[in-house]
Amino acid sequence: QKEVEQNSGPLSVPEGAIASLNCTYSDRGSQSFFWYRQYSGKSPELIMSIYSNGDKEDGRFTAQLNKASQYVSLLIRDSQPSDSATYLCAVISNTNAGKSTFGDGTTLTVKP
Amino acid sequence: NAGVTQTPKFQVLKTGQSMTLQCAQDMNHNSMYWYRQDPGMGLRLIYYSASEGTTDKGEVPNGYNVSRLNKREFSLRLESAAPSQTSVYFCASSEAQRREQYFGPGTRLTVT
């Protein structure tokens, strides 16, 4: 089992819809969770960080964390074509000397 | 404020050649990281430096060495390049180990 798994893509949604991206992790000692967006040929850029259970909202983006279920998700409301990118989930565990582990990413396409 | 910078942007090496990838950050961050990203995959940690003067192996350290020259600079060296090291290399930095990371633009390396 991979340490960080993301729902296999690609994911396609129409413009204006809600895109839901999911990530599960295996290490119960994980404490820090991040979502990065990566456009094709570019470097990852941070979208959201979340450290405690519950929801965290920033504009059209909402990160949800459930440590009991070892699950973190990213919701993108009112999806725009400019949201088309690969989204990477990253997890840092206290038991792994603070090293980040990334999922393989989910590619999102928002169709006009 | 340039953030994280990397040189070179592109490089082609022959098998057995050596080279050093340079990374610098101007955000006064304590921690720095080197990742590689292969097509269709997430980021894999090669080495990281939690703070100036320390370095540790990540998930895929074989064939690489690093130097944390000072707080700003973290270099990655390939002593004898192999075709399996063809990849995109990203440098990143963070305020502390368990905080969000900021990425450089990447170096596209091809080993023939």
Coordinates of N, CA and C in Angstrom, one line a residue:
Chain A
Q1 N 0.9 -1.2 0.0 CA 0.0 0.0 0.0 C 0.9 1.2 0.0
K2 N 0.6 2.2 -0.9 CA 1.3 3.4 -0.9 C 1.0 4.3 0.3
E3 N 1.9 5.1 0.7 CA 1.7 5.9 1.9 C 0.7 6.9 1.7
V4 N 0.6 7.5 0.6 CA -0.4 8.5 0.2 C -1.0 8.2 -1.1
E5 N -2.3 8.0 -1.1 CA -3.0 7.6 -2.3 C -4.0 8.7 -2.7
Q6 N -4.1 9.0 -4.0 CA -5.1 9.9 -4.5 C -6.0 9.2 -5.5
N7 N -7.2 9.7 -5.6 CA -8.2 9.1 -6.5 C -7.6 9.2 -7.9
S8 N -7.7 8.1 -8.6 CA -7.1 8.0 -9.9 C -7.9 8.9 -10.9
G9 N -7.2 9.6 -11.7 CA -7.9 10.5 -12.7 C -7.9 9.9 -14.0
P10 N -8.0 10.7 -15.0 CA -8.3 12.1 -14.9 C -9.7 12.4 -14.4
L11 N -9.9 13.6 -13.8 CA -11.2 14.0 -13.4 C -11.7 15.2 -14.3
S12 N -12.9 15.0 -14.8 CA -13.4 16.1 -15.7 C -14.7 16.6 -15.2
V13 N -14.8 17.9 -15.0 CA -16.0 18.5 -14.6 C -16.4 19.7 -15.5
P14 N -17.7 20.1 -15.6 CA -18.0 21.2 -16.4 C -17.7 22.5 -15.6
E15 N -17.5 23.6 -16.3 CA -17.3 24.9 -15.7 C -18.5 25.2 -14.8
G16 N -18.1 25.7 -13.6 CA -19.1 26.1 -12.6 C -19.5 25.0 -11.6
A17 N -19.1 23.8 -11.9 CA -19.4 22.6 -11.0 C -18.4 22.6 -9.8
I18 N -18.7 21.7 -8.9 CA -17.8 21.4 -7.8 C -16.9 20.2 -8.2
A19 N -15.6 20.5 -8.0 CA -14.6 19.4 -8.2 C -14.2 18.9 -6.8
S20 N -14.2 17.5 -6.7 CA -13.8 16.9 -5.4 C -12.6 16.0 -5.6
L21 N -11.6 16.3 -4.9 CA -10.3 15.6 -5.0 C -10.1 14.9 -3.6
N22 N -9.7 13.6 -3.7 CA -9.6 12.9 -2.4 C -8.2 12.3 -2.2
C23 N -7.8 12.1 -1.0 CA -6.5 11.7 -0.6 C -6.6 10.8 0.7
T24 N -6.0 9.7 0.7 CA -5.9 8.9 1.9 C -4.5 8.6 2.2
Y25 N -4.2 8.4 3.5 CA -2.8 8.2 3.9 C -2.8 7.1 4.9
S26 N -1.6 6.5 5.1 CA -1.5 5.3 5.9 C -1.0 5.5 7.3
D27 N -0.2 6.5 7.5 CA 0.5 6.8 8.7 C -0.4 7.6 9.7
R28 N -0.9 6.9 10.8 CA -1.7 7.6 11.7 C -1.0 8.7 12.5
G29 N 0.3 8.7 12.4 CA 1.0 9.8 13.1 C 1.1 11.0 12.2
S30 N 0.5 11.1 11.1 CA 0.6 12.3 10.2 C -0.1 13.5 10.9
Q31 N 0.6 14.6 10.7 CA 0.1 15.8 11.4 C -0.1 17.0 10.5
S32 N 0.5 17.0 9.4 CA 0.4 18.2 8.5 C 0.0 17.7 7.1
F33 N -0.9 18.5 6.5 CA -1.5 18.0 5.2 C -1.6 19.2 4.3
F34 N -1.2 19.0 3.0 CA -1.1 20.1 2.1 C -1.7 19.7 0.7
W35 N -2.3 20.7 0.0 CA -2.7 20.5 -1.4 C -1.9 21.5 -2.2
Y36 N -1.2 20.9 -3.3 CA -0.5 21.7 -4.2 C -1.1 21.6 -5.6
R37 N -1.1 22.7 -6.4 CA -1.5 22.6 -7.7 C -0.3 22.7 -8.6
Q38 N -0.3 21.9 -9.7 CA 0.8 21.9 -10.6 C 0.3 22.0 -12.1
Y39 N 0.5 23.1 -12.7 CA 0.2 23.2 -14.1 C 1.3 22.5 -14.9
S40 N 0.9 22.0 -16.1 CA 1.8 21.2 -16.9 C 3.1 22.0 -17.2
G41 N 4.2 21.3 -16.9 CA 5.5 21.9 -17.2 C 5.9 23.0 -16.2
K42 N 5.2 23.1 -15.1 CA 5.5 24.1 -14.1 C 5.8 23.4 -12.7
S43 N 6.2 24.2 -11.8 CA 6.4 23.6 -10.4 C 5.2 23.7 -9.6
P44 N 5.1 22.8 -8.5 CA 4.0 22.8 -7.6 C 3.9 24.1 -6.9
E45 N 2.6 24.6 -6.7 CA 2.4 25.8 -5.9 C 1.3 25.4 -4.8
L46 N 1.6 25.9 -3.6 CA 0.7 25.6 -2.5 C -0.7 26.3 -2.6
I47 N -1.7 25.4 -2.4 CA -3.1 26.0 -2.4 C -3.6 26.0 -1.0
M48 N -3.5 24.9 -0.3 CA -4.1 24.9 1.1 C -3.2 24.1 2.0
S49 N -3.2 24.4 3.3 CA -2.6 23.6 4.3 C -3.6 23.4 5.4
I50 N -3.6 22.2 6.0 CA -4.6 22.0 7.1 C -3.9 21.1 8.1
Y51 N -4.2 21.4 9.4 CA -3.5 20.7 10.4 C -4.4 20.0 11.5
S52 N -5.7 20.5 11.5 CA -6.6 19.9 12.5 C -7.9 19.4 11.8
N53 N -8.6 18.5 12.4 CA -9.8 18.0 11.9 C -10.8 19.1 11.5
G54 N -11.6 18.8 10.4 CA -12.6 19.8 10.1 C -12.4 20.4 8.7
D55 N -13.0 21.5 8.5 CA -12.9 22.2 7.2 C -12.1 23.4 7.3
K56 N -11.4 23.8 6.2 CA -10.7 25.0 6.1 C -11.0 25.6 4.8
E57 N -11.6 26.8 4.7 CA -12.0 27.4 3.5 C -11.1 28.6 3.1
D58 N -10.8 28.7 1.8 CA -10.0 29.9 1.3 C -10.6 30.2 -0.1
G59 N -11.4 31.2 -0.2 CA -12.0 31.5 -1.4 C -12.9 30.3 -2.0
R60 N -12.6 29.9 -3.2 CA -13.3 28.8 -3.8 C -12.9 27.4 -3.3
F61 N -11.8 27.4 -2.5 CA -11.2 26.1 -2.1 C -11.6 25.8 -0.7
T62 N -11.9 24.5 -0.4 CA -12.1 24.0 0.9 C -11.4 22.7 1.1
A63 N -10.5 22.7 2.1 CA -9.9 21.4 2.5 C -10.6 20.8 3.7
Q64 N -10.7 19.5 3.6 CA -11.4 18.8 4.7 C -10.5 17.7 5.2
L65 N -10.4 17.6 6.5 CA -9.5 16.6 7.1 C -10.2 15.8 8.1
N66 N -10.1 14.5 8.0 CA -10.7 13.5 9.0 C -9.6 12.6 9.4
K67 N -8.9 12.8 10.5 CA -7.8 12.0 10.9 C -8.2 10.6 11.3
A68 N -9.4 10.4 11.9 CA -9.9 9.1 12.3 C -10.0 8.2 11.0
S69 N -10.5 8.8 9.9 CA -10.6 8.0 8.7 C -9.4 8.1 7.8
Q70 N -8.4 8.9 8.2 CA -7.1 9.1 7.5 C -7.4 9.5 6.1
Y71 N -8.1 10.6 6.0 CA -8.6 11.1 4.8 C -8.6 12.6 4.7
V72 N -8.1 13.2 3.6 CA -8.1 14.6 3.4 C -8.6 14.9 2.0
S73 N -9.4 15.9 1.8 CA -10.0 16.2 0.5 C -9.9 17.6 0.2
L74 N -10.0 17.9 -1.1 CA -10.0 19.3 -1.6 C -11.3 19.5 -2.4
L75 N -12.1 20.5 -2.1 CA -13.2 20.8 -2.9 C -13.0 22.2 -3.6
I76 N -13.3 22.2 -4.9 CA -13.1 23.4 -5.6 C -14.5 23.8 -6.1
R77 N -15.0 24.9 -5.6 CA -16.4 25.4 -6.0 C -16.3 26.2 -7.2
D78 N -17.4 26.3 -8.0 CA -17.4 27.2 -9.2 C -16.2 27.0 -10.0
S79 N -15.9 25.7 -10.4 CA -14.7 25.4 -11.1 C -14.5 26.2 -12.4
Q80 N -13.3 26.7 -12.6 CA -13.0 27.5 -13.8 C -12.0 26.7 -14.7
P81 N -12.0 27.0 -16.0 CA -11.0 26.3 -16.9 C -9.6 26.5 -16.4
S82 N -9.3 27.6 -15.7 CA -8.0 27.9 -15.2 C -7.6 27.0 -14.0
D83 N -8.6 26.3 -13.5 CA -8.3 25.3 -12.4 C -7.8 24.0 -13.0
S84 N -7.8 23.8 -14.3 CA -7.3 22.6 -14.9 C -5.8 22.5 -14.7
A85 N -5.5 21.4 -14.0 CA -4.1 21.2 -13.5 C -4.0 19.8 -12.8
T86 N -2.9 19.5 -12.4 CA -2.7 18.3 -11.5 C -2.6 18.7 -10.1
Y87 N -3.4 18.1 -9.2 CA -3.4 18.4 -7.8 C -2.7 17.3 -7.0
L88 N -1.7 17.8 -6.2 CA -0.9 16.9 -5.4 C -1.2 17.0 -4.0
C89 N -1.4 15.9 -3.3 CA -1.7 15.8 -1.9 C -0.3 15.5 -1.2
A90 N 0.0 16.2 -0.2 CA 1.3 15.9 0.6 C 1.0 15.8 2.0
V91 N 1.7 14.8 2.7 CA 1.4 14.5 4.1 C 2.8 14.5 4.8
I92 N 2.8 15.1 6.0 CA 4.0 15.0 6.8 C 3.7 14.3 8.1
S93 N 4.5 13.3 8.4 CA 4.2 12.5 9.6 C 5.3 12.8 10.7
N94 N 4.8 12.9 11.9 CA 5.8 13.1 13.1 C 6.7 11.9 13.2
T95 N 6.2 10.7 12.8 CA 7.0 9.5 12.9 C 8.0 9.3 11.8
N96 N 8.0 10.2 10.8 CA 8.9 10.1 9.7 C 9.8 11.3 9.6
A97 N 10.2 11.8 10.7 CA 11.2 12.8 10.8 C 10.8 14.1 10.0
G98 N 9.5 14.3 9.8 CA 9.1 15.5 9.1 C 9.2 15.5 7.6
K99 N 9.5 14.3 7.0 CA 9.6 14.3 5.6 C 8.3 14.3 4.9
S100 N 8.2 15.0 3.8 CA 6.9 15.1 3.1 C 6.8 13.9 2.2
T101 N 5.6 13.3 2.1 CA 5.3 12.2 1.2 C 4.2 12.7 0.3
F102 N 4.4 12.7 -1.0 CA 3.4 13.1 -2.0 C 2.7 12.0 -2.6
G103 N 1.4 12.2 -2.9 CA 0.7 11.3 -3.8 C 1.1 11.5 -5.2
D104 N 0.6 10.6 -6.1 CA 0.9 10.7 -7.5 C 0.2 11.8 -8.2
G105 N -0.9 12.4 -7.6 CA -1.6 13.5 -8.2 C -2.8 13.1 -8.9
T106 N -3.8 14.0 -9.0 CA -5.0 13.8 -9.8 C -5.1 14.9 -10.8
T107 N -5.3 14.6 -12.0 CA -5.4 15.6 -13.1 C -6.8 16.0 -13.2
L108 N -7.1 17.3 -13.1 CA -8.4 17.9 -13.2 C -8.5 18.6 -14.5
T109 N -9.6 18.4 -15.3 CA -9.9 19.2 -16.5 C -11.3 19.8 -16.3
V110 N -11.3 21.1 -16.4 CA -12.6 21.8 -16.3 C -13.0 22.3 -17.7
K111 N -14.1 21.8 -18.2 CA -14.5 22.0 -19.5 C -15.5 23.2 -19.6
P112 N -15.2 24.2 -20.5 CA -16.0 25.4 -20.6 C -17.4 25.0 -21.1
Chain B
N1 N 12.3 40.0 -4.2 CA 12.1 38.7 -3.5 C 11.9 37.6 -4.6
A2 N 12.9 36.8 -4.9 CA 12.8 35.9 -6.0 C 12.2 34.5 -5.5
G3 N 12.2 34.3 -4.2 CA 11.7 33.0 -3.7 C 12.8 31.9 -3.8
V4 N 12.5 30.9 -4.5 CA 13.4 29.8 -4.7 C 13.9 29.8 -6.1
T5 N 15.2 29.8 -6.3 CA 15.8 29.8 -7.7 C 16.6 28.6 -7.9
Q6 N 16.6 28.1 -9.1 CA 17.4 26.9 -9.5 C 18.2 27.1 -10.7
T7 N 19.4 26.6 -10.8 CA 20.1 26.6 -12.0 C 20.8 25.3 -12.2
P8 N 20.9 24.8 -13.5 CA 20.4 25.4 -14.7 C 18.9 25.0 -14.8
K9 N 18.2 25.5 -15.9 CA 16.9 25.1 -16.2 C 16.8 23.8 -17.0
F10 N 17.8 23.6 -17.8 CA 17.8 22.4 -18.6 C 19.3 21.9 -18.7
Q11 N 19.4 20.6 -18.8 CA 20.8 20.0 -18.9 C 20.7 18.7 -19.5
V12 N 21.6 18.4 -20.5 CA 21.8 17.1 -21.1 C 23.2 16.6 -20.7
L13 N 23.2 15.4 -20.1 CA 24.5 14.8 -19.8 C 24.6 13.5 -20.5
K14 N 25.9 13.1 -20.6 CA 26.1 11.7 -21.1 C 26.3 10.8 -19.9
T15 N 26.0 9.5 -20.0 CA 26.2 8.6 -18.9 C 27.6 8.7 -18.4
G16 N 27.7 8.8 -17.1 CA 29.0 8.8 -16.4 C 29.5 10.3 -16.1
Q17 N 28.9 11.3 -16.7 CA 29.3 12.6 -16.4 C 28.8 13.0 -15.1
S18 N 29.4 14.1 -14.5 CA 28.9 14.6 -13.2 C 28.4 16.0 -13.4
M19 N 27.6 16.5 -12.5 CA 27.1 17.8 -12.5 C 26.5 18.2 -11.1
T20 N 26.4 19.5 -10.9 CA 25.8 20.0 -9.6 C 24.6 20.9 -10.0
L21 N 23.5 20.6 -9.4 CA 22.3 21.5 -9.5 C 22.3 22.4 -8.3
Q22 N 22.1 23.7 -8.6 CA 22.2 24.7 -7.6 C 20.8 25.2 -7.2
C23 N 20.6 25.5 -5.9 CA 19.3 26.0 -5.4 C 19.6 27.1 -4.4
A24 N 18.9 28.2 -4.4 CA 19.0 29.2 -3.4 C 17.6 29.8 -3.1
Q25 N 17.4 30.2 -1.8 CA 16.2 30.8 -1.4 C 16.4 32.0 -0.6
D26 N 15.6 33.0 -0.8 CA 15.8 34.3 -0.1 C 14.6 34.6 0.9
M27 N 14.0 33.5 1.4 CA 12.9 33.7 2.3 C 13.3 33.4 3.8
N28 N 14.6 33.3 4.0 CA 15.1 33.0 5.3 C 14.6 31.7 5.9
H29 N 14.3 30.7 5.1 CA 13.8 29.5 5.5 C 14.9 28.6 6.1
N30 N 14.5 27.8 7.1 CA 15.4 26.9 7.7 C 15.6 25.6 7.0
S31 N 14.5 25.1 6.4 CA 14.6 23.7 5.8 C 14.6 23.8 4.3
M32 N 15.3 22.9 3.7 CA 15.4 22.9 2.2 C 15.3 21.4 1.7
Y33 N 14.9 21.2 0.5 CA 14.6 19.8 0.0 C 15.0 19.7 -1.5
W34 N 15.3 18.5 -1.9 CA 15.5 18.2 -3.3 C 14.5 17.0 -3.6
Y35 N 13.7 17.2 -4.7 CA 12.8 16.2 -5.1 C 13.1 15.8 -6.6
R36 N 12.7 14.7 -7.0 CA 12.6 14.4 -8.4 C 11.2 14.0 -8.8
Q37 N 10.8 14.3 -10.0 CA 9.5 14.0 -10.5 C 9.6 13.4 -11.9
D38 N 9.2 12.1 -12.0 CA 9.2 11.4 -13.2 C 7.8 11.5 -13.8
P39 N 7.7 11.3 -15.1 CA 6.4 11.6 -15.8 C 5.2 10.8 -15.2
G40 N 4.1 11.6 -15.0 CA 2.9 11.0 -14.4 C 3.0 10.6 -13.0
M41 N 4.1 11.0 -12.3 CA 4.2 10.6 -10.9 C 4.3 11.8 -10.0
G42 N 4.1 11.6 -8.7 CA 4.3 12.6 -7.8 C 5.8 12.9 -7.5
L43 N 6.0 13.7 -6.5 CA 7.4 14.0 -6.1 C 8.0 13.0 -5.2
R44 N 9.2 12.7 -5.4 CA 9.9 11.8 -4.5 C 11.1 12.5 -3.9
L45 N 11.2 12.4 -2.6 CA 12.2 13.2 -1.8 C 13.6 12.5 -2.0
I46 N 14.6 13.2 -2.4 CA 15.9 12.7 -2.6 C 16.7 12.9 -1.3
Y47 N 16.9 14.2 -0.9 CA 17.6 14.6 0.3 C 16.9 15.8 0.9
Y48 N 17.0 16.0 2.2 CA 16.6 17.3 2.7 C 17.5 17.7 3.8
S49 N 17.4 19.0 4.1 CA 18.2 19.7 5.1 C 17.3 20.4 6.1
A50 N 17.1 19.8 7.3 CA 16.2 20.4 8.2 C 16.6 21.8 8.7
S51 N 17.9 22.0 8.8 CA 18.5 23.3 9.2 C 19.9 23.4 8.7
E52 N 20.5 24.6 8.7 CA 21.8 24.8 8.2 C 22.8 23.8 9.0
G53 N 23.6 23.1 8.2 CA 24.6 22.2 8.8 C 24.1 20.8 8.9
T54 N 22.8 20.5 8.6 CA 22.4 19.1 8.6 C 21.8 18.7 7.3
T55 N 22.0 17.4 7.0 CA 21.3 16.8 5.8 C 20.9 15.4 6.1
D56 N 19.8 15.0 5.5 CA 19.4 13.6 5.7 C 18.8 13.0 4.4
K57 N 18.9 11.7 4.3 CA 18.4 11.0 3.1 C 16.9 11.0 3.1
G58 N 16.4 11.1 1.9 CA 15.0 10.9 1.7 C 14.6 9.5 1.2
E59 N 13.7 9.5 0.3 CA 13.2 8.2 -0.2 C 14.1 7.6 -1.3
V60 N 14.8 8.4 -2.1 CA 15.5 7.9 -3.2 C 16.9 8.6 -3.3
P61 N 17.8 8.4 -2.3 CA 19.1 9.1 -2.2 C 20.2 8.5 -3.1
N62 N 20.1 7.3 -3.5 CA 21.2 6.6 -4.2 C 21.6 7.3 -5.5
G63 N 22.9 7.6 -5.6 CA 23.4 8.2 -6.8 C 23.5 9.7 -6.7
Y64 N 23.1 10.2 -5.5 CA 23.1 11.7 -5.3 C 23.9 12.0 -4.0
N65 N 24.4 13.3 -4.0 CA 25.0 13.8 -2.8 C 24.5 15.3 -2.7
V66 N 24.5 15.8 -1.5 CA 24.0 17.2 -1.3 C 25.0 17.9 -0.4
S67 N 24.9 19.2 -0.5 CA 25.6 20.1 0.4 C 24.8 21.3 0.8
R68 N 24.6 21.5 2.1 CA 23.9 22.7 2.5 C 25.0 23.8 2.8
L69 N 25.3 24.6 1.8 CA 26.4 25.5 1.8 C 26.3 26.6 2.9
N70 N 25.1 27.1 3.1 CA 24.7 28.1 4.1 C 23.2 28.0 4.2
K71 N 22.6 29.0 4.9 CA 21.2 29.0 5.1 C 20.5 29.1 3.8
R72 N 21.0 29.8 2.9 CA 20.3 30.1 1.6 C 20.4 29.1 0.5
E73 N 21.6 28.3 0.5 CA 21.9 27.5 -0.6 C 22.0 26.0 -0.3
F74 N 21.5 25.2 -1.2 CA 21.4 23.7 -1.0 C 21.7 23.1 -2.4
S75 N 22.8 22.4 -2.6 CA 23.1 21.9 -3.9 C 23.0 20.4 -4.0
L76 N 22.7 19.9 -5.2 CA 22.5 18.5 -5.4 C 23.5 18.0 -6.4
R77 N 24.3 17.0 -6.1 CA 25.4 16.6 -7.1 C 25.1 15.2 -7.5
L78 N 25.3 15.0 -8.8 CA 25.3 13.7 -9.5 C 26.7 13.4 -9.8
E79 N 27.3 12.4 -9.2 CA 28.7 12.1 -9.4 C 28.9 11.3 -10.7
S80 N 28.1 10.4 -11.1 CA 28.2 9.6 -12.3 C 26.8 9.4 -12.8
A81 N 26.4 10.3 -13.7 CA 25.0 10.2 -14.1 C 24.6 8.9 -14.9
A82 N 23.4 8.5 -14.7 CA 22.8 7.3 -15.3 C 21.5 7.7 -16.0
P83 N 21.1 7.0 -17.0 CA 19.9 7.3 -17.7 C 18.7 7.2 -16.8
S84 N 18.7 6.4 -15.7 CA 17.6 6.4 -14.7 C 17.5 7.7 -13.9
Q85 N 18.4 8.5 -14.1 CA 18.3 9.8 -13.4 C 17.7 10.9 -14.2
T86 N 17.3 10.6 -15.4 CA 16.6 11.5 -16.3 C 15.3 11.8 -15.6
S87 N 15.1 13.1 -15.3 CA 13.9 13.5 -14.5 C 13.8 15.0 -14.5
V88 N 12.8 15.5 -13.8 CA 12.7 16.9 -13.5 C 13.0 17.0 -12.0
Y89 N 14.0 17.9 -11.7 CA 14.4 18.1 -10.3 C 13.9 19.4 -9.7
F90 N 13.2 19.3 -8.6 CA 12.7 20.5 -7.9 C 13.4 20.7 -6.6
C91 N 13.8 21.9 -6.3 CA 14.2 22.3 -5.0 C 13.1 23.0 -4.3
A92 N 13.0 22.9 -3.0 CA 11.9 23.5 -2.2 C 12.5 24.0 -0.9
S93 N 11.8 24.9 -0.3 CA 12.2 25.4 1.1 C 11.0 25.6 1.9
S94 N 11.1 25.5 3.2 CA 10.1 25.8 4.2 C 10.6 26.4 5.4
E95 N 9.7 27.1 6.1 CA 10.2 27.8 7.3 C 10.7 26.8 8.4
A96 N 10.0 25.7 8.5 CA 10.3 24.6 9.4 C 9.9 23.3 8.7
Q97 N 10.3 22.2 9.3 CA 10.1 20.9 8.6 C 8.6 20.6 8.4
R98 N 7.8 20.9 9.3 CA 6.4 20.5 9.2 C 5.5 21.6 8.6
R99 N 6.1 22.5 7.9 CA 5.3 23.7 7.3 C 5.3 23.5 5.8
E100 N 4.5 24.4 5.2 CA 4.3 24.3 3.8 C 5.6 24.6 3.0
Q101 N 5.8 24.0 1.9 CA 7.0 24.2 1.1 C 6.7 25.0 -0.1
Y102 N 7.8 25.7 -0.5 CA 7.8 26.6 -1.7 C 8.8 26.1 -2.7
F103 N 8.4 25.9 -3.9 CA 9.2 25.2 -4.9 C 9.9 26.2 -5.9
G104 N 11.0 25.8 -6.3 CA 11.7 26.5 -7.4 C 11.1 26.0 -8.8
P105 N 11.6 26.6 -9.9 CA 11.0 26.3 -11.2 C 11.4 25.0 -11.8
G106 N 12.4 24.3 -11.2 CA 12.8 23.0 -11.7 C 13.9 23.0 -12.6
T107 N 14.6 21.9 -12.7 CA 15.7 21.6 -13.7 C 15.3 20.3 -14.4
R108 N 15.2 20.4 -15.8 CA 14.9 19.3 -16.6 C 16.2 18.6 -17.0
L109 N 16.5 17.4 -16.5 CA 17.8 16.8 -16.8 C 17.5 15.5 -17.6
T110 N 18.3 15.4 -18.7 CA 18.3 14.2 -19.6 C 19.7 13.6 -19.6
V111 N 19.7 12.3 -19.3 CA 21.0 11.6 -19.3 C 20.9 10.6 -20.5
T112 N 21.8 10.7 -21.4 CA 21.8 9.8 -22.6 C 22.9 8.7 -22.5

